[in-house]
Amino acid sequence: MHQADNGFYFSVEAAQNHNDTFFGDTDRYSSDDKGVTEAAQEIETRWRFDLGDGYSVAPGMVTVFTSSNTHYRPFIQGWKSFDNGLNLSARYRYNTVNDAHSDRELDGSGYTRRESHQFDIWFAYNIGNFGMSYNPRFRYQDGVDQGTGDDTYWEHTLAFNYKLDDGWTPYVELVSLDKTYINDDGHHENDYAVRLGIVKQL
């Protein structure tokens, strides 16, 4: 990722599925032999404009390339920073994909193109080197399954980070992923995730 002085930002991310083994082989003729495979590549670009008095706004685009299709996610995001260390941000994002039959319709009539609306809010607070944030996320597409057995999806992320010397910042995220887990009976249940990572600022 890179943040330029003129407000332009871009990041590139690659993800892999490690499946049953961390760096093992994959055998297309054996369903029991699943190793590391490609998941997706994501590119995000945005241009942030300062409006003064702690306000700023940025249009942007997230593009995700997978082995089966390409996702396009244009967005508009705004920020407000306060002198006491509190930062607020809100974003609207439109999610679509170049696959006319990507998502399941809830009425059982088949599949349709993803055209969902996503809303995010971030509440962030920094005290010295310590930072924390809360991000509620809502996604909706009328009559189309959002992976929850419903046409809505709620996600909640609570994150903590600590800035170390030389630009290193480890972080942890605790995430509630709505009813995206399907149990053995085929019913949707709440799913959760814990993410650990570290950021290096160059």
mmCIF file of C-alpha atoms in Angstrom:
data_model
loop_
_atom_site.group_PDB
_atom_site.id
_atom_site.type_symbol
_atom_site.label_atom_id
_atom_site.label_comp_id
_atom_site.label_asym_id
_atom_site.label_seq_id
_atom_site.Cartn_x
_atom_site.Cartn_y
_atom_site.Cartn_z
ATOM 1 C CA MET A 1 0.000 0.000 0.000
ATOM 2 C CA HIS A 2 1.082 3.589 -0.573
ATOM 3 C CA GLN A 3 -0.326 6.961 0.471
ATOM 4 C CA ALA A 4 0.994 9.853 -1.620
ATOM 5 C CA ASP A 5 1.229 13.415 -0.319
ATOM 6 C CA ASN A 6 -1.365 14.585 -2.867
ATOM 7 C CA GLY A 7 -4.031 12.265 -1.399
ATOM 8 C CA PHE A 8 -3.746 9.391 -3.879
ATOM 9 C CA TYR A 9 -3.764 5.947 -2.263
ATOM 10 C CA PHE A 10 -3.395 2.462 -3.680
ATOM 11 C CA SER A 11 -2.969 -1.019 -2.268
ATOM 12 C CA VAL A 12 -2.501 -4.481 -3.745
ATOM 13 C CA GLU A 13 -3.406 -7.628 -1.844
ATOM 14 C CA ALA A 14 -3.082 -11.312 -2.745
ATOM 15 C CA ALA A 15 -4.865 -14.093 -0.861
ATOM 16 C CA GLN A 16 -4.426 -17.860 -0.893
ATOM 17 C CA ASN A 17 -6.432 -20.821 0.351
ATOM 18 C CA HIS A 18 -4.233 -23.145 2.388
ATOM 19 C CA ASN A 19 -6.988 -25.741 2.693
ATOM 20 C CA ASP A 20 -5.926 -28.940 4.498
ATOM 21 C CA THR A 21 -2.183 -28.259 4.583
ATOM 22 C CA PHE A 22 -0.322 -24.990 4.981
ATOM 23 C CA PHE A 23 1.963 -25.307 1.948
ATOM 24 C CA GLY A 24 1.055 -28.770 0.670
ATOM 25 C CA ASP A 25 0.349 -30.077 -2.821
ATOM 26 C CA THR A 26 -3.007 -30.131 -4.583
ATOM 27 C CA ASP A 27 -4.087 -33.157 -6.646
ATOM 28 C CA ARG A 28 -7.022 -32.530 -9.002
ATOM 29 C CA TYR A 29 -7.699 -36.299 -9.070
ATOM 30 C CA SER A 30 -7.902 -36.632 -5.289
ATOM 31 C CA SER A 31 -10.426 -34.662 -3.269
ATOM 32 C CA ASP A 32 -8.485 -35.580 -0.118
ATOM 33 C CA ASP A 33 -5.288 -33.888 -1.309
ATOM 34 C CA LYS A 34 -5.858 -30.140 -1.061
ATOM 35 C CA GLY A 35 -2.954 -27.750 -0.639
ATOM 36 C CA VAL A 36 -2.375 -24.064 -1.236
ATOM 37 C CA THR A 37 -4.406 -22.524 -4.079
ATOM 38 C CA GLU A 38 -5.122 -19.035 -5.357
ATOM 39 C CA ALA A 39 -8.045 -17.211 -3.757
ATOM 40 C CA ALA A 40 -8.080 -13.654 -5.098
ATOM 41 C CA GLN A 41 -6.096 -10.527 -5.897
ATOM 42 C CA GLU A 42 -7.466 -7.169 -4.768
ATOM 43 C CA ILE A 43 -6.527 -3.667 -5.928
ATOM 44 C CA GLU A 44 -7.841 -0.557 -4.179
ATOM 45 C CA THR A 45 -7.373 3.022 -5.374
ATOM 46 C CA ARG A 46 -8.766 6.261 -4.003
ATOM 47 C CA TRP A 47 -8.067 9.974 -4.115
ATOM 48 C CA ARG A 48 -8.564 11.836 -0.861
ATOM 49 C CA PHE A 49 -9.388 15.544 -0.825
ATOM 50 C CA ASP A 50 -9.023 17.629 2.342
ATOM 51 C CA LEU A 51 -11.962 19.979 2.882
ATOM 52 C CA GLY A 52 -10.611 21.728 5.982
ATOM 53 C CA ASP A 53 -11.578 21.668 9.660
ATOM 54 C CA GLY A 54 -10.803 17.936 9.877
ATOM 55 C CA TYR A 55 -13.123 16.918 7.020
ATOM 56 C CA SER A 56 -12.038 14.992 3.934
ATOM 57 C CA VAL A 57 -13.660 12.934 1.186
ATOM 58 C CA ALA A 58 -12.432 10.338 -1.307
ATOM 59 C CA PRO A 59 -13.944 8.566 -4.309
ATOM 60 C CA GLY A 60 -12.393 5.183 -4.995
ATOM 61 C CA MET A 61 -12.611 1.727 -6.491
ATOM 62 C CA VAL A 62 -11.903 -1.785 -5.252
ATOM 63 C CA THR A 63 -11.344 -4.416 -7.957
ATOM 64 C CA VAL A 64 -11.095 -8.090 -7.002
ATOM 65 C CA PHE A 65 -9.866 -10.737 -9.447
ATOM 66 C CA THR A 66 -10.748 -14.374 -8.733
ATOM 67 C CA SER A 67 -10.368 -17.564 -10.743
ATOM 68 C CA SER A 68 -14.034 -17.415 -11.810
ATOM 69 C CA ASN A 69 -14.973 -13.713 -12.113
ATOM 70 C CA THR A 70 -14.055 -10.081 -11.432
ATOM 71 C CA HIS A 71 -15.671 -7.874 -8.790
ATOM 72 C CA TYR A 72 -16.095 -4.095 -9.180
ATOM 73 C CA ARG A 73 -16.764 -2.044 -6.043
ATOM 74 C CA PRO A 74 -16.834 1.748 -6.540
ATOM 75 C CA PHE A 75 -17.229 3.772 -3.354
ATOM 76 C CA ILE A 76 -17.322 7.220 -1.785
ATOM 77 C CA GLN A 77 -15.862 7.718 1.691
ATOM 78 C CA GLY A 78 -15.738 10.649 4.098
ATOM 79 C CA TRP A 79 -13.709 11.375 7.249
ATOM 80 C CA LYS A 80 -13.877 13.716 10.231
ATOM 81 C CA SER A 81 -10.956 13.944 12.656
ATOM 82 C CA PHE A 82 -11.048 15.610 16.066
ATOM 83 C CA ASP A 83 -8.255 17.076 18.193
ATOM 84 C CA ASN A 84 -8.970 14.638 21.052
ATOM 85 C CA GLY A 85 -7.851 11.601 18.991
ATOM 86 C CA LEU A 86 -11.319 10.564 17.817
ATOM 87 C CA ASN A 87 -11.803 9.862 14.109
ATOM 88 C CA LEU A 88 -15.061 9.116 12.313
ATOM 89 C CA SER A 89 -15.480 7.725 8.813
ATOM 90 C CA ALA A 90 -18.419 6.612 6.674
ATOM 91 C CA ARG A 91 -18.473 4.858 3.306
ATOM 92 C CA TYR A 92 -21.039 3.800 0.729
ATOM 93 C CA ARG A 93 -19.950 1.049 -1.681
ATOM 94 C CA TYR A 94 -21.737 -0.522 -4.633
ATOM 95 C CA ASN A 95 -20.778 -4.175 -5.194
ATOM 96 C CA THR A 96 -21.182 -5.833 -8.576
ATOM 97 C CA VAL A 97 -19.504 -8.601 -10.562
ATOM 98 C CA ASN A 98 -19.067 -9.542 -14.239
ATOM 99 C CA ASP A 99 -21.124 -12.703 -13.763
ATOM 100 C CA ALA A 100 -24.822 -12.535 -14.620
ATOM 101 C CA HIS A 101 -25.586 -15.494 -12.340
ATOM 102 C CA SER A 102 -23.316 -14.924 -9.336
ATOM 103 C CA ASP A 103 -25.796 -14.789 -6.437
ATOM 104 C CA ARG A 104 -28.792 -16.900 -5.431
ATOM 105 C CA GLU A 105 -32.290 -15.412 -5.412
ATOM 106 C CA LEU A 106 -34.236 -16.119 -2.226
ATOM 107 C CA ASP A 107 -37.471 -17.024 -4.016
ATOM 108 C CA GLY A 108 -35.779 -20.072 -5.566
ATOM 109 C CA SER A 109 -36.088 -18.782 -9.129
ATOM 110 C CA GLY A 110 -32.370 -19.124 -9.810
ATOM 111 C CA TYR A 111 -29.334 -16.863 -9.798
ATOM 112 C CA THR A 112 -28.809 -13.210 -10.656
ATOM 113 C CA ARG A 113 -26.017 -10.653 -10.857
ATOM 114 C CA ARG A 114 -24.651 -9.217 -7.625
ATOM 115 C CA GLU A 115 -25.741 -5.582 -7.259
ATOM 116 C CA SER A 116 -25.594 -5.026 -3.511
ATOM 117 C CA HIS A 117 -25.376 -1.814 -1.500
ATOM 118 C CA GLN A 118 -22.910 -1.686 1.385
ATOM 119 C CA PHE A 119 -22.640 0.868 4.183
ATOM 120 C CA ASP A 120 -19.717 1.148 6.630
ATOM 121 C CA ILE A 121 -19.041 3.391 9.627
ATOM 122 C CA TRP A 122 -15.748 3.527 11.533
ATOM 123 C CA PHE A 123 -15.266 4.921 15.025
ATOM 124 C CA ALA A 124 -11.537 5.127 15.776
ATOM 125 C CA TYR A 125 -9.683 6.445 18.808
ATOM 126 C CA ASN A 126 -5.956 6.827 19.400
ATOM 127 C CA ILE A 127 -4.127 7.374 22.690
ATOM 128 C CA GLY A 128 -0.402 7.705 22.136
ATOM 129 C CA ASN A 129 0.767 4.570 20.343
ATOM 130 C CA PHE A 130 -2.407 2.622 21.120
ATOM 131 C CA GLY A 131 -5.382 2.620 18.750
ATOM 132 C CA MET A 132 -8.774 0.974 18.657
ATOM 133 C CA SER A 133 -11.716 1.044 16.251
ATOM 134 C CA TYR A 134 -15.226 -0.290 15.775
ATOM 135 C CA ASN A 135 -16.678 -0.904 12.298
ATOM 136 C CA PRO A 136 -20.325 -1.898 11.799
ATOM 137 C CA ARG A 137 -21.091 -2.943 8.203
ATOM 138 C CA PHE A 138 -24.450 -3.453 6.507
ATOM 139 C CA ARG A 139 -25.006 -4.989 3.057
ATOM 140 C CA TYR A 140 -28.301 -5.393 1.194
ATOM 141 C CA GLN A 141 -29.719 -6.559 -2.135
ATOM 142 C CA ASP A 142 -33.471 -6.973 -2.436
ATOM 143 C CA GLY A 143 -34.434 -10.640 -2.692
ATOM 144 C CA VAL A 144 -30.867 -11.900 -3.099
ATOM 145 C CA ASP A 145 -29.083 -14.117 -0.566
ATOM 146 C CA GLN A 146 -26.189 -12.356 1.175
ATOM 147 C CA GLY A 147 -24.754 -15.622 2.453
ATOM 148 C CA THR A 148 -27.016 -15.447 5.496
ATOM 149 C CA GLY A 149 -30.186 -17.030 4.104
ATOM 150 C CA ASP A 150 -31.591 -13.485 3.950
ATOM 151 C CA ASP A 151 -31.131 -10.419 1.753
ATOM 152 C CA THR A 152 -29.274 -8.518 4.504
ATOM 153 C CA TYR A 153 -25.864 -8.955 6.099
ATOM 154 C CA TRP A 154 -24.437 -7.368 9.256
ATOM 155 C CA GLU A 155 -20.757 -7.470 10.181
ATOM 156 C CA HIS A 156 -19.115 -6.013 13.292
ATOM 157 C CA THR A 157 -15.354 -5.579 13.679
ATOM 158 C CA LEU A 158 -13.527 -4.491 16.825
ATOM 159 C CA ALA A 159 -9.831 -3.799 16.194
ATOM 160 C CA PHE A 160 -6.829 -2.960 18.366
ATOM 161 C CA ASN A 161 -3.327 -1.905 17.311
ATOM 162 C CA TYR A 162 -0.096 -0.654 18.841
ATOM 163 C CA LYS A 163 2.595 1.341 17.029
ATOM 164 C CA LEU A 164 6.103 0.045 17.648
ATOM 165 C CA ASP A 165 9.432 1.544 16.619
ATOM 166 C CA ASP A 166 10.574 1.679 12.981
ATOM 167 C CA GLY A 167 7.031 1.832 11.564
ATOM 168 C CA TRP A 168 5.801 -1.586 12.734
ATOM 169 C CA THR A 169 2.170 -1.830 13.903
ATOM 170 C CA PRO A 170 0.744 -5.200 15.020
ATOM 171 C CA TYR A 171 -3.033 -5.495 15.199
ATOM 172 C CA VAL A 172 -5.827 -7.870 16.158
ATOM 173 C CA GLU A 173 -9.419 -7.881 14.859
ATOM 174 C CA LEU A 174 -12.427 -9.578 16.446
ATOM 175 C CA VAL A 175 -15.192 -10.062 13.876
ATOM 176 C CA SER A 176 -18.840 -11.121 13.934
ATOM 177 C CA LEU A 177 -19.841 -12.372 10.459
ATOM 178 C CA ASP A 178 -23.626 -12.649 10.819
ATOM 179 C CA LYS A 179 -25.330 -15.987 10.067
ATOM 180 C CA THR A 180 -22.862 -17.138 7.411
ATOM 181 C CA TYR A 181 -22.064 -20.516 8.981
ATOM 182 C CA ILE A 182 -24.250 -23.411 7.803
ATOM 183 C CA ASN A 183 -24.451 -26.279 10.292
ATOM 184 C CA ASP A 184 -24.897 -29.979 9.516
ATOM 185 C CA ASP A 185 -28.687 -29.523 9.475
ATOM 186 C CA GLY A 186 -28.448 -26.808 6.816
ATOM 187 C CA HIS A 187 -29.364 -23.974 9.172
ATOM 188 C CA HIS A 188 -27.567 -20.640 9.262
ATOM 189 C CA GLU A 189 -25.725 -19.725 12.462
ATOM 190 C CA ASN A 190 -23.591 -16.781 13.530
ATOM 191 C CA ASP A 191 -19.948 -17.080 12.515
ATOM 192 C CA TYR A 192 -16.925 -15.361 14.022
ATOM 193 C CA ALA A 193 -13.319 -14.655 13.074
ATOM 194 C CA VAL A 194 -10.106 -13.517 14.728
ATOM 195 C CA ARG A 195 -7.518 -11.810 12.526
ATOM 196 C CA LEU A 196 -3.915 -11.157 13.501
ATOM 197 C CA GLY A 197 -1.540 -9.086 11.424
ATOM 198 C CA ILE A 198 1.226 -6.539 11.309
ATOM 199 C CA VAL A 199 1.692 -3.437 9.150
ATOM 200 C CA LYS A 200 5.080 -2.026 8.183
ATOM 201 C CA GLN A 201 5.194 1.617 7.110
ATOM 202 C CA LEU A 202 7.969 2.297 4.607
#
